[in-house]
């Protein structure tokens, strides 16, 4: 029996080989203890403030919205140490690993942002770290690979499948099923078997808490919409968490539309996927009519995943969050736009969310609206990809 | 009496162990896969454990992962798997046939439809690699309704309460794990502790069959001597397919030799 509910509606669960169940139970029980442990909370709060650099600002766009009645605020997770929101939750998981007396960390990464975060938390807390990364992602995220190695992590190239995040996730789970006694699997997003979606949400909820407080300070009211990109869904669930009960706020999750959701080249698992069992969870999965998992596609390595966290699947089913898609070229356009007009280079992942906010602004230029976009990470890592895309 | 019980009756009084080979259906092609099964059965296999190809086999090591890919290359799909099974069952009426596959294939097919199809083609048991007993309710209900045995994996380090649950829910045989990790012969296997075997035998009379990484006579003899009823060997056979599938004659000859040797090792009294 689990201590916490392992399902969100009919989504979630623990679909893993039997051998991993004790490790998941151990993690859940340590997490439940940590929620009640004042010392744990203090340690984490201290690291978030004095190491990671929280709180991150909420920046009002000065130029992007000119000529409209829209105000776009950016939640600046790009300014967090490590360059993305990923640092929030790895610090929490690293502390849990320490409490469980685990000596090693296994992680997987797509864009390399979670890999960088895992590597820095392991360097800080003296944990051995190995990170699985698809060969296609290693090629498109060379800088982040170097960062990980610099911080002492071992980066293991994954050649199977398409050489992307899905394959790295499979390989990390394979490693964990052999080494669960000494190793903690530092899963990078709000997906996978219980208790990961709950743990990741808890540690990322700091984004939503800060955002709510900051928007009240600036606007003295709730925003019209909160917009975040959704791959596995950790930055989105983090910022949504404080607004879920405020039904006047539109919550919008933006999936990677790739070349177009009418093609085979996209990663929109909520819009185009079906309920399935994959990566330890029951959720929305891109799959064939026979249940084989499809390869996803996105210009953004961090969104290139054929499934989504189970809480998003549930929020979609109860229609609390609207999930939309943005294509590669729309995301690149937003990437250029924000860089040029505001002097902020957003991650390609976040550019998807931004592109949708720009769409909302352009569709209703006279509407008096406040939009918050979660800039989940910075775009330095994507410069080559964008350059290549623009030179095509 | 189901086919596993019949097998047990045939072996246990004579203190013999059983040898169950595992291969992926359609690896490297449907025709060759059927021929491989013939060779295995003619050369000592007491039962069959057959896998359906899956895109993301996370319990499998490199050798079996490649087998899934080879099966896909030969355009294998779930319907062709069932067609193959029908042919195998028609030819071999008494041998227990178990399936080992991943949960999404069953879920997408429709859980009840899947077990009904299994019943119609004469399958004895289904083991789902990524389904722990804790999540098995919906699957077990349909298995029971369609008279298919469920098989669960008992880890080598399982605690008493887990052993109890697995013994209760595993209705075909109990799959004892040699070690942690994924399939493959590249790592050392261990014989589960006598304590674990004793605990299992105290609460169940079902066949205890060990799998993961078993590849030679010495290991098999040690396993059978410890009181385990039999072995499942996958990667060691699949490696031969990988090495020789472009030379069918050589591949079948090698599988024949290996099958005989593995079966021979289960008879030690």
XYZ file of C-alpha atoms in Angstrom:
661
model
C 0.000 0.000 0.000
C 1.272 3.455 -0.833
C 1.207 6.225 1.784
C 0.015 8.809 -0.727
C -2.521 8.465 -3.506
C -0.602 7.102 -6.472
C -3.230 8.123 -9.009
C -4.585 11.371 -10.432
C -8.066 10.261 -11.432
C -7.372 7.216 -13.553
C -3.821 8.296 -14.441
C -0.597 7.478 -12.611
C 0.287 4.271 -10.804
C 3.505 2.282 -10.523
C 3.997 0.200 -13.675
C 7.515 -1.023 -13.092
C 9.221 -4.404 -12.766
C 8.445 -5.918 -9.338
C 12.071 -5.571 -8.304
C 11.788 -1.758 -8.251
C 8.768 -1.601 -5.974
C 10.752 -1.570 -2.686
C 12.864 1.323 -4.002
C 9.713 3.303 -4.881
C 8.188 2.585 -1.458
C 11.393 3.667 0.241
C 11.447 6.901 -1.740
C 7.809 7.621 -0.958
C 8.251 7.038 2.746
C 11.358 9.260 2.873
C 9.466 11.967 0.984
C 6.501 11.812 3.363
C 8.879 12.108 6.331
C 10.665 15.049 4.725
C 7.372 16.941 4.353
C 7.009 16.867 8.130
C 10.678 17.395 8.871
C 11.436 21.011 9.723
C 15.168 20.510 9.335
C 14.770 19.100 5.832
C 12.574 22.043 4.868
C 15.085 24.522 6.291
C 17.976 22.854 4.455
C 16.108 22.936 1.158
C 14.942 26.526 1.631
C 18.492 27.567 2.420
C 19.865 25.896 -0.706
C 17.138 27.405 -2.867
C 17.868 30.877 -1.548
C 21.622 30.924 -1.095
C 22.781 28.448 -3.728
C 20.143 28.435 -6.454
C 19.208 32.104 -6.195
C 15.486 32.080 -5.393
C 13.226 33.931 -5.600
C 13.455 34.471 -9.339
C 11.933 37.722 -10.621
C 8.645 38.223 -12.426
C 9.567 40.529 -15.325
C 7.066 42.674 -17.194
C 7.760 42.804 -20.924
C 8.467 46.401 -21.945
C 8.477 46.207 -25.741
C 6.912 42.931 -26.831
C 3.390 44.089 -26.036
C 3.593 47.614 -27.480
C 0.427 48.721 -29.253
C -1.775 46.214 -27.393
C -3.588 46.145 -24.062
C -1.872 42.933 -23.056
C 0.634 42.750 -20.237
C 2.975 39.780 -20.422
C 4.940 38.854 -17.329
C 7.792 36.390 -17.524
C 8.570 34.122 -14.572
C 12.331 34.075 -14.810
C 13.375 30.488 -14.069
C 16.113 31.145 -16.648
C 17.851 33.155 -13.947
C 17.991 30.245 -11.548
C 21.437 28.742 -10.970
C 21.966 26.098 -13.646
C 19.889 28.057 -16.133
C 16.545 26.322 -15.713
C 13.773 25.408 -13.285
C 15.287 21.925 -12.991
C 17.520 23.067 -10.114
C 14.501 23.432 -7.794
C 13.657 19.784 -7.713
C 17.090 18.189 -8.004
C 18.103 19.891 -4.770
C 15.084 18.303 -3.082
C 15.761 14.894 -4.575
C 19.477 15.076 -3.761
C 18.613 15.764 -0.120
C 16.208 12.798 -0.161
C 18.953 10.609 -1.648
C 21.312 11.685 1.138
C 18.674 10.827 3.730
C 18.224 7.397 2.166
C 22.018 6.951 2.420
C 22.315 6.437 -1.343
C 25.760 7.118 -2.701
C 25.015 7.358 -6.412
C 22.607 9.246 -8.617
C 21.243 7.981 -11.920
C 19.633 10.587 -14.153
C 18.464 11.028 -17.727
C 18.368 14.181 -19.771
C 17.064 15.487 -23.067
C 18.077 19.113 -23.492
C 20.725 18.631 -20.865
C 19.072 21.029 -18.430
C 18.092 18.285 -16.005
C 21.499 16.715 -16.543
C 23.235 19.970 -15.635
C 20.990 20.370 -12.585
C 21.600 16.771 -11.498
C 25.358 17.227 -11.948
C 25.493 20.442 -9.945
C 23.419 19.063 -7.085
C 25.657 15.978 -6.952
C 28.823 18.076 -6.968
C 27.394 20.196 -4.174
C 26.247 17.295 -2.018
C 29.071 14.921 -2.830
C 27.148 12.253 -4.697
C 28.449 10.156 -7.586
C 26.462 10.951 -10.727
C 25.847 9.224 -14.059
C 23.566 10.682 -16.663
C 21.998 8.932 -19.640
C 21.589 11.024 -22.763
C 20.533 10.062 -26.288
C 23.229 10.443 -28.932
C 21.023 12.789 -30.970
C 20.649 15.026 -27.903
C 24.380 14.838 -27.105
C 24.986 16.197 -30.603
C 22.479 19.047 -30.308
C 23.368 19.962 -26.708
C 27.174 19.762 -26.690
C 27.621 22.699 -24.314
C 25.465 21.150 -21.634
C 27.316 17.840 -21.978
C 30.553 19.703 -21.294
C 28.970 21.415 -18.279
C 27.878 18.083 -16.822
C 31.325 16.593 -17.273
C 32.942 19.679 -15.793
C 30.898 19.185 -12.652
C 32.081 15.618 -12.333
C 29.190 13.681 -13.839
C 29.614 10.749 -16.173
C 27.546 11.191 -19.348
C 26.514 7.867 -20.888
C 25.498 8.042 -24.574
C 22.361 6.066 -25.461
C 22.339 4.701 -29.000
C 19.126 2.664 -28.867
C 15.909 3.834 -30.516
C 16.032 7.350 -31.850
C 18.777 8.432 -29.443
C 16.545 10.928 -27.632
C 15.015 11.435 -24.188
C 12.685 8.406 -24.416
C 15.641 6.098 -24.938
C 17.659 7.776 -22.191
C 14.706 7.263 -19.795
C 14.522 3.542 -20.632
C 18.249 3.173 -20.078
C 18.154 5.014 -16.745
C 15.372 2.701 -15.551
C 17.395 -0.334 -16.652
C 20.372 0.916 -14.657
C 18.195 1.613 -11.612
C 16.689 -1.879 -11.686
C 20.204 -3.216 -11.209
C 21.567 -0.670 -8.747
C 18.579 0.433 -6.654
C 20.270 -0.571 -3.393
C 22.984 2.113 -3.637
C 21.578 4.419 -6.284
C 18.746 6.920 -6.376
C 17.080 7.565 -9.729
C 16.793 11.343 -9.939
C 13.945 11.469 -12.425
C 13.834 14.789 -14.226
C 10.181 15.544 -14.760
C 6.716 15.182 -13.260
C 6.228 11.844 -15.003
C 7.145 8.214 -14.344
C 5.949 5.905 -11.592
C 4.519 7.141 -8.296
C 5.853 8.865 -6.210
C 7.875 10.839 -8.795
C 5.040 12.977 -10.242
C 4.053 14.009 -6.704
C 7.628 14.622 -5.528
C 8.559 16.679 -8.576
C 5.363 18.732 -8.300
C 6.027 19.422 -4.625
C 9.583 20.618 -5.267
C 8.570 22.672 -8.324
C 5.543 24.234 -6.620
C 7.894 26.961 -5.370
C 7.546 28.536 -8.846
C 3.778 28.878 -8.494
C 3.921 30.128 -4.910
C 6.371 32.896 -5.801
C 4.498 33.816 -8.980
C 1.194 34.213 -7.158
C 2.713 36.450 -4.528
C 4.613 38.497 -7.105
C 1.615 39.066 -9.386
C -0.469 40.234 -6.430
C 2.272 42.682 -5.514
C 2.432 44.036 -9.068
C -1.158 43.851 -10.282
C -3.161 43.375 -7.058
C -5.178 40.680 -8.788
C -4.883 37.278 -10.392
C -3.661 36.989 -14.003
C -5.991 36.033 -16.854
C -3.747 33.209 -18.002
C -0.705 31.276 -16.869
C 1.125 29.650 -19.764
C 3.867 27.023 -19.637
C 5.405 24.526 -22.018
C 4.728 20.829 -21.469
C 7.090 18.010 -22.292
C 7.001 15.757 -19.250
C 5.399 18.717 -17.543
C 7.474 19.702 -14.489
C 7.747 23.479 -15.007
C 4.072 23.613 -15.976
C 2.833 21.686 -12.961
C 5.121 23.804 -10.781
C 3.650 27.127 -11.879
C 0.069 25.805 -12.263
C 0.042 24.315 -8.751
C -0.801 27.592 -6.999
C -3.539 28.530 -9.470
C -5.406 25.244 -9.953
C -8.115 26.229 -7.488
C -8.437 29.755 -8.894
C -10.835 28.849 -11.665
C -10.863 32.397 -13.066
C -7.266 31.854 -14.202
C -6.852 30.103 -17.550
C -4.112 27.536 -17.285
C -2.562 26.778 -20.647
C -0.066 23.999 -21.338
C 1.804 24.245 -24.620
C 2.926 21.026 -26.271
C 5.567 20.696 -28.991
C 3.760 20.723 -32.324
C 7.021 19.983 -34.189
C 6.498 20.246 -37.926
C 2.740 20.149 -37.315
C 0.419 17.915 -35.312
C -1.129 16.675 -38.558
C 2.277 15.135 -39.397
C 4.139 12.305 -37.670
C 6.760 14.756 -36.435
C 5.571 16.256 -33.172
C 5.483 15.537 -29.447
C 1.922 16.522 -28.554
C 1.008 13.558 -26.367
C -2.020 15.167 -24.748
C -3.545 16.448 -27.955
C -2.729 13.454 -30.150
C -1.877 10.661 -27.714
C -4.045 7.989 -26.141
C -4.131 6.521 -22.658
C -1.406 3.933 -22.299
C 1.150 2.404 -19.957
C 4.678 3.611 -20.501
C 7.664 4.747 -18.433
C 6.126 3.400 -15.228
C 2.830 5.267 -15.450
C -0.612 5.216 -16.989
C -0.919 8.463 -18.901
C -1.400 9.939 -22.341
C 1.107 8.367 -24.690
C 1.864 8.716 -28.388
C 1.429 5.181 -29.651
C 0.479 3.102 -32.662
C -2.873 1.325 -32.864
C -1.063 -1.774 -31.577
C 0.384 -0.070 -28.508
C 3.965 0.411 -29.713
C 5.378 3.692 -28.408
C 5.925 6.203 -31.183
C 9.014 8.348 -31.535
C 8.312 11.984 -30.767
C 9.759 14.990 -32.515
C 10.567 18.518 -31.454
C 13.215 21.069 -32.302
C 13.512 21.399 -28.547
C 15.269 18.382 -27.022
C 13.600 18.955 -23.646
C 10.119 18.515 -25.122
C 11.026 15.564 -27.335
C 9.152 12.914 -25.328
C 6.172 10.768 -26.397
C 4.335 10.861 -23.048
C 3.349 13.352 -20.375
C 3.081 13.411 -16.580
C -0.122 11.776 -15.286
C -1.402 14.856 -13.467
C -1.493 16.739 -16.768
C -3.469 13.885 -18.321
C -5.928 14.231 -15.448
C -6.096 18.059 -15.608
C -6.801 17.672 -19.314
C -9.535 15.092 -18.695
C -11.344 17.371 -16.225
C -10.737 20.350 -18.539
C -9.023 22.443 -15.875
C -6.043 23.074 -18.116
C -6.229 23.778 -21.850
C -3.500 22.094 -23.823
C -2.485 23.563 -27.155
C 0.440 23.103 -29.511
C 3.048 25.351 -31.071
C 5.197 24.360 -34.044
C 8.986 24.427 -34.250
C 8.976 27.506 -36.456
C 6.512 29.408 -34.228
C 8.756 28.625 -31.246
C 11.885 29.806 -33.072
C 10.079 32.983 -34.072
C 9.191 33.663 -30.402
C 12.797 32.866 -29.439
C 14.056 35.566 -31.835
C 11.352 38.009 -30.849
C 12.027 37.949 -27.106
C 15.774 38.128 -27.667
C 15.456 41.153 -29.917
C 12.739 43.039 -28.058
C 13.464 42.310 -24.415
C 17.099 41.220 -24.336
C 16.164 37.821 -22.926
C 17.117 34.618 -24.763
C 14.596 31.989 -23.681
C 15.092 28.224 -23.928
C 13.445 26.690 -26.984
C 11.156 24.839 -24.570
C 9.950 28.098 -23.002
C 9.713 29.671 -26.459
C 6.740 27.384 -27.113
C 4.871 28.911 -24.163
C 5.908 32.405 -25.193
C 4.767 31.818 -28.781
C 1.292 30.947 -27.534
C 1.182 34.085 -25.355
C 2.128 36.163 -28.411
C -0.687 34.443 -30.319
C -3.176 35.337 -27.564
C -1.912 38.911 -27.602
C -2.133 39.250 -31.376
C -5.562 37.616 -31.538
C -6.997 40.058 -28.991
C -4.866 43.240 -29.251
C -7.498 45.402 -27.554
C -8.284 43.022 -24.751
C -7.072 44.147 -21.366
C -5.314 40.983 -20.273
C -2.480 39.861 -18.026
C -0.573 36.807 -19.140
C 2.179 35.049 -17.226
C 4.641 32.928 -19.177
C 6.956 30.576 -17.376
C 10.396 31.050 -18.908
C 11.513 27.649 -17.694
C 15.104 28.020 -18.841
C 17.591 30.118 -20.742
C 18.370 29.636 -24.406
C 22.177 29.639 -24.585
C 22.076 25.884 -25.061
C 19.847 26.307 -28.131
C 21.828 28.883 -30.080
C 23.332 26.366 -32.518
C 20.005 24.620 -33.067
C 18.282 27.912 -33.843
C 21.122 29.066 -36.072
C 20.929 25.813 -38.012
C 17.137 26.086 -38.291
C 17.322 29.656 -39.579
C 20.045 28.824 -42.097
C 18.059 25.972 -43.624
C -5.416 -29.907 -14.313
C -3.617 -27.206 -16.320
C -0.576 -27.885 -18.471
C 1.852 -26.558 -15.810
C 0.395 -28.975 -13.260
C 0.675 -31.816 -15.767
C 4.302 -30.873 -16.374
C 4.906 -30.761 -12.642
C 3.384 -34.232 -12.236
C 5.644 -35.507 -14.980
C 8.824 -34.076 -13.477
C 8.619 -33.805 -9.712
C 8.269 -37.506 -8.747
C 11.373 -38.201 -10.801
C 13.149 -35.191 -9.318
C 13.731 -33.774 -12.775
C 13.898 -30.092 -13.572
C 12.312 -28.412 -16.545
C 13.875 -26.372 -19.302
C 11.841 -23.526 -20.785
C 13.385 -21.511 -23.608
C 12.401 -17.894 -24.250
C 12.428 -16.260 -27.663
C 10.735 -13.288 -29.290
C 8.033 -14.226 -31.788
C 9.088 -13.299 -35.318
C 12.806 -13.065 -34.548
C 14.419 -13.056 -37.086
C 11.372 -13.853 -39.254
C 8.080 -15.691 -38.770
C 9.243 -18.735 -40.737
C 12.585 -19.012 -38.945
C 10.989 -18.328 -35.592
C 8.626 -21.290 -36.131
C 11.557 -23.493 -37.146
C 13.496 -22.419 -34.034
C 10.531 -23.402 -31.865
C 10.395 -26.829 -33.548
C 14.103 -27.368 -32.882
C 13.757 -26.293 -29.250
C 10.824 -28.619 -28.596
C 12.346 -31.562 -30.460
C 15.507 -31.137 -28.401
C 14.237 -31.015 -24.889
C 12.117 -27.911 -24.200
C 9.468 -28.762 -21.610
C 7.529 -25.574 -22.216
C 7.785 -22.303 -24.095
C 8.013 -18.710 -22.959
C 7.353 -16.401 -25.887
C 7.727 -12.658 -26.159
C 5.744 -10.187 -28.259
C 7.988 -7.533 -29.811
C 7.714 -4.166 -28.047
C 9.240 -0.791 -28.847
C 10.479 -0.088 -25.309
C 11.403 -3.344 -23.550
C 12.826 -1.824 -20.371
C 13.341 -5.122 -18.548
C 15.530 -6.419 -21.330
C 19.243 -6.142 -21.884
C 20.936 -5.486 -25.222
C 20.621 -9.048 -26.646
C 16.854 -9.241 -26.251
C 16.380 -5.576 -27.215
C 17.957 -6.433 -30.570
C 15.617 -9.418 -30.926
C 12.621 -7.068 -30.561
C 14.080 -4.904 -33.332
C 14.736 -7.881 -35.633
C 11.126 -8.971 -35.181
C 9.952 -5.468 -36.128
C 12.182 -5.581 -39.190
C 10.336 -8.680 -40.303
C 7.097 -6.666 -40.017
C 5.895 -8.551 -36.950
C 2.764 -7.321 -35.250
C 0.401 -8.452 -32.518
C -2.027 -10.164 -34.934
C 0.764 -12.138 -36.579
C 1.936 -13.129 -33.078
C -1.459 -14.663 -32.389
C -1.461 -16.404 -35.792
C 1.922 -17.924 -34.948
C 0.679 -19.021 -31.541
C -2.294 -20.752 -33.115
C 0.023 -22.736 -35.379
C 2.352 -23.660 -32.506
C -0.505 -24.813 -30.306
C -2.001 -26.905 -33.112
C 1.297 -28.704 -33.512
C 2.139 -29.092 -29.806
C -0.963 -29.765 -27.797
C 0.481 -30.672 -24.415
C 3.375 -28.306 -23.930
C 2.724 -25.292 -21.647
C 2.999 -21.998 -23.545
C 3.470 -18.797 -21.593
C 3.674 -15.256 -22.897
C 6.044 -12.630 -21.568
C 5.271 -9.120 -22.717
C 4.789 -5.490 -21.735
C 1.634 -3.998 -20.242
C 0.831 -1.439 -22.944
C 0.395 -4.092 -25.626
C -2.341 -5.726 -23.559
C -3.880 -2.446 -22.424
C -4.145 -1.148 -26.004
C -5.569 -4.432 -27.312
C -8.195 -4.261 -24.573
C -7.363 -6.280 -21.476
C -10.305 -8.668 -21.715
C -9.976 -9.009 -25.510
C -6.345 -9.933 -25.056
C -6.980 -12.690 -22.515
C -9.913 -13.986 -24.555
C -7.659 -14.182 -27.602
C -5.063 -16.013 -25.472
C -7.737 -18.500 -24.428
C -8.826 -18.987 -28.028
C -5.320 -19.822 -29.231
C -4.514 -22.037 -26.244
C -2.124 -19.959 -24.172
C -1.479 -21.143 -20.624
C -0.012 -18.124 -18.873
C 0.801 -14.451 -19.204
C 3.665 -12.662 -17.451
C 3.791 -8.873 -17.794
C 7.304 -7.514 -17.317
C 6.281 -4.025 -16.140
C 3.298 -5.007 -14.013
C 3.954 -5.547 -10.307
C 1.347 -7.427 -8.256
C 0.271 -4.101 -6.775
C -1.103 -2.869 -10.132
C -2.339 -6.208 -11.412
C -5.988 -6.212 -10.357
C -7.638 -5.411 -13.722
C -5.339 -7.787 -15.564
C -5.802 -10.687 -13.111
C -9.585 -10.360 -13.184
C -9.630 -10.774 -16.958
C -7.079 -13.585 -16.789
C -9.287 -15.478 -14.351
C -12.413 -14.811 -16.424
C -10.696 -16.294 -19.470
C -8.996 -19.187 -17.704
C -5.456 -17.948 -18.278
C -2.862 -18.296 -15.529
C -1.071 -15.187 -14.337
C 2.637 -15.346 -13.598
C 4.450 -12.850 -11.396
C 8.119 -12.300 -10.822
C 9.505 -12.947 -7.360
C 12.709 -10.912 -6.843
C 15.647 -12.706 -5.253
C 15.529 -10.243 -2.352
C 11.744 -10.231 -1.861
C 10.392 -9.614 1.635
C 7.943 -12.047 3.274
C 4.786 -10.045 2.505
C 5.755 -9.800 -1.181
C 6.485 -13.523 -1.353
C 3.060 -14.197 0.112
C 1.266 -11.969 -2.398
C 3.166 -13.373 -5.357
C 2.470 -16.953 -4.293
C -1.198 -16.126 -4.028
C -1.561 -14.281 -7.336
C 0.836 -16.316 -9.472
C -1.407 -19.083 -10.726
C 0.768 -20.721 -13.403
C 4.216 -20.892 -11.945
C 6.401 -18.454 -9.991
C 9.189 -16.749 -11.905
C 12.175 -16.508 -9.584
C 14.646 -13.802 -10.455
C 18.345 -14.749 -10.568
C 19.475 -11.232 -9.785
C 18.582 -7.567 -10.116
C 18.888 -5.700 -13.423
C 17.758 -6.634 -16.882
C 17.957 -9.810 -18.958
C 21.320 -10.899 -20.317
C 24.079 -13.376 -19.701
C 26.827 -10.849 -19.081
C 26.364 -10.702 -15.323
C 26.812 -13.198 -12.544
C 23.614 -14.930 -11.477
C 22.810 -16.023 -7.969
C 20.743 -18.899 -6.722
C 18.029 -17.414 -4.523
C 18.701 -18.088 -0.857
C 17.541 -21.384 0.564
C 15.486 -19.322 2.958
C 13.514 -17.757 0.098
C 12.958 -21.149 -1.530
C 11.923 -22.605 1.832
C 9.500 -19.745 2.433
C 7.966 -20.139 -1.009
C 7.628 -23.899 -0.687
C 5.950 -23.489 2.675
C 3.120 -21.493 1.132
C 2.840 -22.828 -2.398
C 3.157 -26.035 -4.351
C 3.429 -24.257 -7.676
C 6.407 -24.690 -9.958
C 9.300 -22.378 -9.077
C 11.162 -21.472 -12.230
C 14.262 -19.320 -12.281
C 15.150 -16.877 -15.026
C 17.559 -14.047 -16.004
C 21.101 -14.707 -17.091
C 21.085 -18.515 -17.094
C 23.369 -19.812 -19.802
C 25.253 -22.961 -18.819
C 25.010 -26.435 -17.343
C 26.843 -25.608 -14.143
C 24.368 -22.859 -13.251
C 21.379 -25.048 -14.083
C 22.603 -27.957 -11.981
C 23.174 -25.653 -9.016
C 19.684 -24.197 -9.416
C 17.933 -27.579 -9.669
C 19.917 -28.931 -6.701
C 18.698 -26.015 -4.588
C 15.117 -27.225 -4.993
C 13.962 -24.970 -7.834
C 11.781 -26.740 -10.397
C 13.263 -25.419 -13.599
C 14.912 -22.683 -15.635
C 14.009 -20.196 -18.329
C 16.834 -19.427 -20.750
C 16.442 -16.522 -23.167
C 19.494 -14.415 -23.974
C 21.814 -17.398 -24.484
C 19.520 -18.761 -27.223
C 18.762 -15.357 -28.704
C 22.493 -14.640 -28.955
C 22.766 -17.629 -31.301
C 19.969 -16.187 -33.431
C 21.798 -12.845 -33.498
C 25.103 -14.448 -34.462
C 23.853 -16.816 -37.152
C 20.488 -15.704 -38.502
C 21.966 -15.121 -41.928
C 22.954 -18.781 -42.050
C 19.788 -20.665 -41.121
C 21.358 -24.112 -41.170
C 24.160 -23.125 -38.832
C 21.759 -21.250 -36.542
C 19.393 -24.212 -36.166
C 22.308 -26.623 -35.655
C 23.708 -24.474 -32.862
C 20.299 -24.033 -31.221
C 19.777 -27.799 -31.377
C 23.085 -28.444 -29.644
C 22.452 -25.810 -27.002
C 18.892 -26.927 -26.319
C 20.006 -30.523 -25.758
C 22.768 -29.445 -23.444
C 20.554 -27.127 -21.377
C 17.834 -29.783 -21.047
C 20.396 -32.416 -20.125
C 21.614 -30.193 -17.295
C 18.182 -30.179 -15.659
C 18.382 -33.958 -15.162
C 20.844 -34.551 -12.389
C 19.497 -37.512 -10.449
